[in-house]
Short mmCIF file of C-alpha atoms and ligand atoms in Angstrom, two decimals:
data_model
loop_
_atom_site.label_atom_id
_atom_site.label_comp_id
_atom_site.label_asym_id
_atom_site.label_seq_id
_atom_site.Cartn_x
_atom_site.Cartn_y
_atom_site.Cartn_z
CA MET O 47 -3.93 -1.23 -135.70
CA SER O 48 -4.33 -2.07 -132.04
CA THR O 49 -7.90 -3.37 -132.05
CA MET O 50 -9.57 -6.21 -133.89
CA LYS O 51 -13.03 -7.33 -134.89
CA ALA O 52 -14.41 -10.17 -132.75
CA VAL O 53 -17.71 -12.04 -132.31
CA VAL O 54 -18.62 -12.34 -128.64
CA PHE O 55 -21.28 -14.20 -126.65
CA GLY O 56 -23.68 -11.49 -125.58
CA GLY O 57 -25.99 -13.68 -123.46
CA THR O 58 -28.55 -16.31 -124.48
CA ASN O 59 -29.33 -16.12 -128.22
CA GLN O 60 -27.14 -13.05 -128.65
CA LEU O 61 -24.00 -12.69 -130.73
CA ARG O 62 -22.31 -9.28 -130.91
CA ILE O 63 -19.53 -7.97 -133.13
CA GLU O 64 -17.16 -5.89 -131.01
CA GLU O 65 -13.80 -4.16 -131.28
CA ARG O 66 -11.32 -5.80 -128.93
CA PRO O 67 -7.61 -5.22 -128.22
CA ILE O 68 -5.32 -7.40 -130.32
CA PRO O 69 -3.79 -9.88 -127.87
CA VAL O 70 -0.07 -9.68 -127.08
CA PRO O 71 1.77 -13.00 -126.57
CA ARG O 72 3.81 -13.70 -123.45
CA ALA O 73 6.65 -16.23 -123.36
CA GLY O 74 5.49 -19.55 -124.81
CA GLU O 75 2.38 -18.03 -126.40
CA ALA O 76 1.69 -17.00 -129.99
CA VAL O 77 -0.80 -14.76 -131.75
CA ILE O 78 -2.17 -15.91 -135.08
CA ARG O 79 -4.11 -13.89 -137.64
CA ILE O 80 -7.24 -15.93 -138.41
CA THR O 81 -7.78 -16.47 -142.13
CA THR O 82 -10.59 -19.06 -141.92
CA THR O 83 -12.71 -20.47 -139.10
CA THR O 84 -16.09 -22.17 -138.73
CA ILE O 85 -19.14 -22.77 -136.53
CA CYS O 86 -19.52 -25.99 -134.50
CA GLY O 87 -22.64 -27.63 -133.09
CA THR O 88 -21.15 -26.93 -129.67
CA ASP O 89 -21.27 -23.19 -130.45
CA VAL O 90 -25.00 -23.57 -131.07
CA HIS O 91 -25.39 -25.13 -127.60
CA ILE O 92 -23.43 -22.20 -126.13
CA VAL O 93 -25.44 -19.48 -127.89
CA LYS O 94 -28.74 -21.15 -126.93
CA GLY O 95 -27.58 -21.03 -123.30
CA GLU O 96 -27.37 -24.83 -122.99
CA TYR O 97 -23.64 -24.82 -122.20
CA PRO O 98 -22.49 -22.00 -119.91
CA VAL O 99 -19.67 -19.64 -120.88
CA LYS O 100 -19.09 -16.15 -119.55
CA GLN O 101 -20.74 -13.22 -121.27
CA GLY O 102 -18.35 -11.23 -123.46
CA LEU O 103 -16.21 -14.27 -124.35
CA ILE O 104 -15.02 -14.47 -127.98
CA LEU O 105 -16.45 -17.75 -129.31
CA GLY O 106 -15.11 -20.27 -131.83
CA HIS O 107 -12.60 -23.11 -131.49
CA GLU O 108 -11.58 -24.06 -135.04
CA PRO O 109 -8.71 -21.78 -136.13
CA VAL O 110 -6.82 -21.66 -139.43
CA GLY O 111 -4.40 -18.74 -139.76
CA VAL O 112 -0.94 -17.24 -140.07
CA ILE O 113 1.53 -16.62 -137.22
CA GLU O 114 1.43 -12.88 -136.48
CA GLU O 115 3.62 -12.65 -133.38
CA LEU O 116 5.61 -15.10 -131.26
CA GLY O 117 6.23 -14.83 -127.53
CA GLY O 118 9.66 -15.75 -126.15
CA GLY O 119 11.10 -19.22 -126.63
CA LEU O 120 9.45 -20.15 -129.92
CA ASP O 121 11.79 -18.69 -132.58
CA ALA O 122 13.74 -21.91 -133.09
CA GLU O 123 10.67 -23.83 -134.22
CA TYR O 124 8.25 -21.30 -135.66
CA ALA O 125 8.37 -18.11 -137.73
CA VAL O 126 6.11 -15.14 -138.22
CA GLY O 127 4.17 -15.55 -141.48
CA GLN O 128 3.94 -19.35 -141.22
CA ARG O 129 0.50 -20.83 -142.03
CA VAL O 130 -0.78 -22.91 -139.11
CA ILE O 131 -3.80 -24.59 -137.62
CA VAL O 132 -4.40 -25.11 -133.92
CA GLY O 133 -6.54 -27.92 -132.52
CA ALA O 134 -9.80 -27.03 -130.78
CA ILE O 135 -8.22 -28.71 -127.76
CA THR O 136 -4.94 -27.15 -126.64
CA PRO O 137 -3.16 -29.50 -124.20
CA CYS O 138 -0.22 -28.17 -122.18
CA GLY O 139 1.69 -31.44 -122.51
CA GLN O 140 3.00 -31.21 -118.94
CA CYS O 141 0.21 -31.74 -116.40
CA PHE O 142 -1.02 -34.90 -114.63
CA TYR O 143 -3.61 -35.61 -117.33
CA CYS O 144 -1.34 -34.88 -120.29
CA LEU O 145 1.42 -37.05 -118.86
CA ASN O 146 -1.12 -39.84 -118.35
CA GLY O 147 -2.11 -39.60 -122.01
CA SER O 148 -5.48 -37.89 -121.44
CA HIS O 149 -4.54 -34.71 -123.32
CA SER O 150 -8.11 -33.55 -123.90
CA GLN O 151 -8.67 -33.56 -120.13
CA CYS O 152 -5.59 -31.32 -119.64
CA GLY O 153 -5.73 -29.71 -116.20
CA GLY O 154 -9.00 -31.45 -115.23
CA ALA O 155 -12.34 -32.57 -116.71
CA LEU O 156 -12.73 -31.21 -120.29
CA GLY O 157 -9.90 -28.81 -119.42
CA GLY O 158 -8.11 -29.11 -122.76
CA TRP O 159 -10.98 -27.29 -124.43
CA ARG O 160 -10.07 -23.65 -123.87
CA PHE O 161 -10.87 -21.64 -127.05
CA GLY O 162 -14.35 -20.18 -126.91
CA ASN O 163 -14.95 -21.96 -123.60
CA THR O 164 -12.58 -20.70 -120.90
CA ILE O 165 -10.44 -18.30 -123.00
CA ASN O 166 -11.13 -16.13 -126.05
CA GLY O 167 -11.70 -18.08 -129.26
CA ALA O 168 -11.23 -17.98 -133.01
CA TRP O 169 -14.18 -15.87 -134.23
CA ALA O 170 -11.94 -12.82 -134.47
CA GLU O 171 -9.20 -11.32 -136.59
CA PHE O 172 -6.52 -12.53 -134.13
CA LEU O 173 -6.24 -15.37 -131.62
CA LEU O 174 -3.90 -15.86 -128.65
CA VAL O 175 -2.61 -19.47 -128.62
CA PRO O 176 -1.55 -20.82 -125.19
CA ASP O 177 1.19 -23.45 -124.92
CA ALA O 178 2.10 -22.62 -128.52
CA ARG O 179 4.97 -25.08 -128.73
CA ALA O 180 2.56 -27.97 -128.14
CA ASN O 181 -0.16 -26.60 -130.35
CA LEU O 182 0.94 -24.69 -133.48
CA ALA O 183 0.76 -27.06 -136.46
CA PRO O 184 2.25 -25.82 -139.77
CA ILE O 185 -0.01 -26.38 -142.81
CA PRO O 186 1.61 -28.21 -145.78
CA ASP O 187 2.02 -25.72 -148.67
CA VAL O 188 -0.14 -27.73 -151.06
CA LEU O 189 -3.20 -27.58 -148.80
CA SER O 190 -5.70 -24.70 -148.79
CA ASP O 191 -7.39 -23.32 -145.68
CA GLU O 192 -10.57 -25.19 -146.57
CA ASP O 193 -8.67 -28.45 -147.08
CA VAL O 194 -7.64 -28.35 -143.40
CA LEU O 195 -10.58 -26.49 -141.83
CA MET O 196 -12.10 -29.71 -140.46
CA CYS O 197 -8.88 -30.77 -138.69
CA PRO O 198 -9.00 -28.67 -135.48
CA ASP O 199 -12.26 -30.30 -134.35
CA ILE O 200 -14.57 -32.19 -136.71
CA PHE O 201 -12.15 -34.59 -138.42
CA SER O 202 -10.15 -35.11 -135.21
CA THR O 203 -13.32 -35.83 -133.21
CA GLY O 204 -14.97 -38.05 -135.82
CA LEU O 205 -11.82 -40.08 -136.39
CA SER O 206 -11.31 -40.41 -132.62
CA GLY O 207 -14.72 -42.09 -132.41
CA ALA O 208 -13.44 -44.78 -134.77
CA GLN O 209 -10.09 -45.00 -132.96
CA SER O 210 -11.58 -45.16 -129.44
CA GLY O 211 -13.90 -47.89 -130.71
CA ASN O 212 -10.73 -49.81 -131.58
CA ILE O 213 -12.10 -50.77 -135.00
CA ARG O 214 -10.26 -53.75 -136.51
CA VAL O 215 -9.83 -54.72 -140.15
CA GLY O 216 -13.02 -56.45 -141.27
CA ASP O 217 -15.25 -55.06 -138.52
CA ALA O 218 -18.90 -54.17 -139.05
CA VAL O 219 -19.55 -50.62 -137.87
CA ALA O 220 -22.69 -48.50 -137.57
CA VAL O 221 -22.50 -44.72 -137.20
CA PHE O 222 -25.59 -43.12 -135.69
CA ALA O 223 -26.18 -39.60 -137.07
CA GLN O 224 -24.40 -38.24 -140.12
CA GLY O 225 -23.83 -34.62 -139.19
CA PRO O 226 -20.29 -33.31 -139.78
CA ILE O 227 -18.81 -35.35 -136.89
CA GLY O 228 -20.75 -38.50 -137.75
CA LEU O 229 -19.62 -38.17 -141.37
CA CYS O 230 -15.99 -37.94 -140.21
CA ALA O 231 -16.58 -40.99 -137.97
CA THR O 232 -17.84 -42.81 -141.07
CA ALA O 233 -14.70 -41.75 -142.95
CA GLY O 234 -12.67 -42.79 -139.88
CA ALA O 235 -14.25 -46.26 -139.88
CA LYS O 236 -13.10 -46.65 -143.48
CA LEU O 237 -9.57 -45.47 -142.61
CA MET O 238 -9.45 -47.98 -139.74
CA GLY O 239 -10.32 -50.85 -142.09
CA ALA O 240 -13.97 -51.65 -141.35
CA SER O 241 -15.61 -53.83 -144.00
CA LEU O 242 -19.31 -53.05 -143.48
CA ILE O 243 -19.99 -49.40 -142.61
CA ILE O 244 -23.63 -48.46 -141.97
CA GLY O 245 -24.52 -44.77 -141.84
CA VAL O 246 -27.77 -43.86 -140.06
CA ASP O 247 -29.60 -40.51 -140.30
CA SER O 248 -32.94 -39.00 -141.29
CA ILE O 249 -31.69 -36.54 -143.94
CA PRO O 250 -31.21 -37.98 -147.45
CA GLY O 251 -28.54 -35.39 -148.40
CA ARG O 252 -26.40 -36.39 -145.42
CA LEU O 253 -26.79 -40.10 -146.21
CA SER O 254 -25.59 -39.32 -149.71
CA VAL O 255 -22.41 -37.67 -148.35
CA ALA O 256 -22.01 -40.66 -145.99
CA ARG O 257 -21.79 -42.96 -149.02
CA GLN O 258 -19.27 -40.58 -150.57
CA LEU O 259 -17.09 -40.74 -147.43
CA GLY O 260 -17.14 -44.52 -146.90
CA ALA O 261 -20.54 -45.95 -145.88
CA ASN O 262 -21.53 -48.95 -147.97
CA VAL O 263 -25.05 -49.04 -146.51
CA THR O 264 -27.14 -46.08 -145.38
CA LEU O 265 -30.34 -46.32 -143.34
CA ASN O 266 -32.93 -43.57 -143.10
CA ILE O 267 -34.62 -43.86 -139.70
CA GLN O 268 -37.83 -42.64 -141.35
CA ASP O 269 -37.94 -45.88 -143.35
CA GLY O 270 -38.06 -48.22 -140.35
CA ASP O 271 -36.23 -49.46 -137.25
CA PRO O 272 -32.49 -49.08 -137.96
CA VAL O 273 -31.55 -51.55 -135.18
CA ALA O 274 -33.64 -54.35 -136.72
CA GLU O 275 -32.05 -53.69 -140.11
CA ILE O 276 -28.52 -53.61 -138.61
CA LYS O 277 -29.19 -56.95 -136.88
CA ARG O 278 -30.42 -58.37 -140.20
CA LEU O 279 -27.27 -57.12 -141.98
CA THR O 280 -25.00 -58.70 -139.35
CA GLY O 281 -26.46 -62.19 -139.10
CA GLY O 282 -28.58 -61.23 -136.08
CA ARG O 283 -25.54 -60.32 -133.94
CA GLY O 284 -25.21 -56.56 -134.20
CA VAL O 285 -22.12 -54.57 -135.17
CA ASP O 286 -18.65 -54.93 -133.66
CA VAL O 287 -18.51 -51.17 -133.09
CA ALA O 288 -21.35 -48.63 -132.98
CA ILE O 289 -20.51 -44.93 -132.96
CA GLU O 290 -22.97 -42.44 -131.46
CA ALA O 291 -22.54 -38.95 -132.92
CA LEU O 292 -25.56 -36.95 -131.79
CA GLY O 293 -25.87 -36.98 -127.99
CA ARG O 294 -29.50 -38.01 -127.51
CA GLN O 295 -31.12 -40.84 -125.55
CA GLU O 296 -32.66 -42.30 -128.72
CA THR O 297 -29.38 -42.53 -130.65
CA PHE O 298 -27.48 -43.76 -127.58
CA GLU O 299 -30.06 -46.47 -127.05
CA ASN O 300 -30.11 -47.48 -130.71
CA ALA O 301 -26.31 -47.56 -130.83
CA LEU O 302 -26.18 -49.75 -127.71
CA ALA O 303 -28.92 -52.05 -129.04
CA ALA O 304 -27.02 -52.37 -132.33
CA THR O 305 -23.76 -53.34 -130.56
CA ARG O 306 -23.15 -57.09 -130.45
CA PRO O 307 -22.27 -58.84 -127.18
CA GLY O 308 -18.57 -58.14 -126.59
CA GLY O 309 -18.70 -55.15 -128.95
CA THR O 310 -17.96 -51.50 -128.33
CA LEU O 311 -20.19 -48.44 -128.22
CA SER O 312 -18.00 -45.43 -128.98
CA SER O 313 -19.80 -42.28 -127.95
CA LEU O 314 -19.03 -38.82 -129.38
CA GLY O 315 -22.29 -36.98 -128.65
CA VAL O 316 -22.64 -34.19 -126.10
CA TYR O 317 -25.41 -35.23 -123.71
CA ALA O 318 -27.67 -33.31 -121.38
CA GLY O 319 -29.33 -34.73 -118.26
CA LYS O 320 -29.25 -38.49 -117.78
CA ILE O 321 -28.66 -41.29 -120.26
CA ALA O 322 -30.42 -44.62 -119.66
CA ALA O 323 -29.15 -48.03 -120.78
CA PRO O 324 -32.21 -50.26 -121.37
CA TYR O 325 -32.14 -53.84 -120.06
CA ASP O 326 -32.31 -55.52 -123.49
CA ALA O 327 -29.68 -53.38 -125.20
CA PHE O 328 -27.38 -53.69 -122.16
CA TYR O 329 -27.88 -57.45 -121.82
CA ALA O 330 -28.73 -56.76 -118.17
CA GLY O 331 -25.18 -55.47 -117.75
CA LEU O 332 -23.66 -58.89 -118.60
CA GLY O 333 -22.92 -58.52 -122.33
CA ASP O 334 -19.17 -57.81 -122.13
CA GLN O 335 -19.83 -54.59 -124.05
CA LYS O 336 -17.55 -51.60 -123.71
CA ILE O 337 -18.79 -48.03 -123.68
CA VAL O 338 -16.06 -45.49 -124.44
CA THR O 339 -16.20 -41.70 -124.80
CA SER O 340 -13.79 -39.22 -126.35
CA LEU O 341 -13.20 -35.49 -126.57
CA CYS O 342 -11.49 -34.19 -129.71
CA PRO O 343 -7.74 -35.00 -129.57
CA GLY O 344 -5.60 -31.87 -130.03
CA GLY O 345 -1.95 -30.85 -130.07
CA HIS O 346 0.28 -30.26 -133.09
CA GLU O 347 1.26 -33.89 -133.58
CA ARG O 348 -2.40 -34.91 -133.89
CA MET O 349 -2.97 -32.02 -136.33
CA ARG O 350 0.14 -32.99 -138.34
CA ARG O 351 -1.14 -36.55 -138.73
CA LEU O 352 -4.60 -35.44 -139.84
CA MET O 353 -3.15 -33.01 -142.39
CA ALA O 354 -0.77 -35.73 -143.64
CA MET O 355 -3.78 -37.95 -144.39
CA ILE O 356 -5.32 -35.12 -146.40
CA GLU O 357 -2.06 -34.21 -148.16
CA THR O 358 -1.55 -37.80 -149.30
CA LYS O 359 -5.18 -37.96 -150.43
CA ARG O 360 -6.11 -40.80 -148.08
CA ILE O 361 -9.14 -38.71 -147.23
CA ASP O 362 -10.81 -35.52 -148.40
CA VAL O 363 -13.08 -33.86 -145.85
CA SER O 364 -13.35 -30.53 -147.70
CA PRO O 365 -16.78 -31.51 -149.16
CA LEU O 366 -18.13 -30.82 -145.66
CA VAL O 367 -17.63 -27.09 -146.26
CA THR O 368 -20.89 -26.22 -148.00
CA HIS O 369 -21.30 -22.46 -147.33
CA ARG O 370 -19.05 -19.41 -146.99
CA PHE O 371 -19.52 -16.10 -145.14
CA GLY O 372 -17.54 -13.08 -144.01
CA LEU O 373 -17.20 -12.93 -140.21
CA ASP O 374 -19.35 -9.77 -140.32
CA ASP O 375 -22.18 -11.97 -141.56
CA ILE O 376 -22.00 -14.19 -138.47
CA GLU O 377 -25.71 -13.75 -137.72
CA ASP O 378 -26.73 -15.04 -141.16
CA ALA O 379 -24.16 -17.82 -140.97
CA PHE O 380 -25.32 -18.82 -137.48
CA GLU O 381 -28.99 -18.75 -138.49
CA LEU O 382 -28.31 -21.01 -141.48
CA PHE O 383 -26.10 -23.43 -139.52
CA SER O 384 -28.24 -23.68 -136.39
CA HIS O 385 -31.39 -24.38 -138.41
CA GLN O 386 -29.58 -26.79 -140.72
CA SER O 387 -31.04 -24.88 -143.68
CA ASP O 388 -30.10 -25.27 -147.34
CA GLY O 389 -28.34 -28.63 -146.89
CA VAL O 390 -25.60 -27.02 -144.78
CA LEU O 391 -22.91 -29.20 -143.26
CA LYS O 392 -20.24 -26.66 -142.26
CA VAL O 393 -19.84 -22.96 -142.99
CA ALA O 394 -16.45 -21.34 -143.57
CA LEU O 395 -16.06 -17.89 -141.96
CA PHE O 396 -13.51 -15.40 -143.28
CA PRO O 397 -12.56 -12.52 -140.93
CA GLU O 398 -10.82 -10.63 -143.76
CA ARG O 399 -13.69 -10.75 -146.19
CA PRO O 400 -16.10 -7.80 -146.23
CA ALA O 401 -19.76 -8.43 -145.44
CA THR O 402 -21.67 -9.70 -148.45
CA ARG O 403 -25.08 -10.49 -146.97
CA GLN O 404 -25.09 -13.47 -149.30
CA SER O 405 -23.75 -16.94 -148.93
CA GLU O 406 -22.18 -18.89 -151.73
CA ALA O 407 -23.78 -22.27 -151.49
CA VAL O 408 -22.14 -25.27 -153.02
CA CYS O 409 -25.06 -27.39 -154.08
CA ALA O 410 -23.28 -30.45 -155.43
CA LEU O 411 -23.78 -32.39 -152.20
CA ASP O 412 -27.47 -31.69 -151.83
CA THR O 413 -28.66 -33.43 -154.96
CA GLY O 414 -28.24 -37.03 -153.87
CA VAL O 415 -30.98 -39.60 -153.11
ZN1 ZN X 243 -16.57 -28.15 -131.87
ZN1 ZN X 244 -1.98 -30.65 -119.60
#
């Protein structure tokens, strides 16, 4: 077989399944056969035309697979047939940014994000992995594809929100929005040792999962002003660290207003246009607050650490996978995910599975509250 099935960006609101040549690795590159992948909120922005990528690009940046072919120079460390994941961000490990510790900005602003952005991505039967030595991460035998499917992006990003916020043992933390990344930020706050973790969202099912993953208080924004309630819960001060996980003015503003003087706003959302910092929430610019941002840390060492946390059962993020589709059913999967129908958090996509036209929903998470 010299061609493969792939899902490509066909222009605004268009996804197409096409036959494409199977990539051939050059020295330092690898090709993996994708066994499981998924759809990210960023893919929704791309398909809606809100984030530009070139027409005909294979989308997707969350690969789980098996090494199919290795380019030169990799035999000593990797073998064909090995199960691996690759981070959504694939740093080279050698450029100015990488050597200054900003791996996600490899090569320039946002440059570490290549799959489904500047090079072909994971929604295909095979994927070419650049800088393979820095990026192929072997999966521990005891873990299934779905156990590790959140590692390439969602778990890495969510946890990085907690890490960039520099959460300390005993901190009070609020996480604004409990989508998949916000939920992983909530889990990350628990891993980092926060005492009070407040999850904020408008969807009861998501708040229920937030409690499962580490929130001890959840606030539904439909029930009242979350900032006033957060202030009440923290003796009028506000939280030590607020994490923004949606990318809208309203959540940014609430997160800033909920951050105590001297505290940190850790921002994970993807914003459009301008973001304003209101006078009160910003203490006129004199509140000693820190605002930090992060883009999903990648590289095999990051992936190894995330998988180690799952293997040792410090965390289980597999409940985020709520629906399953064959890659041929991408349109149905995309429709469901982009409209947040049926309590969906994340969908698993299987390139090898024949089209079914039906999803298998796991309903256990949707019954809460
Ligand atoms: Zn993503
Ligand atoms: Zn680099």
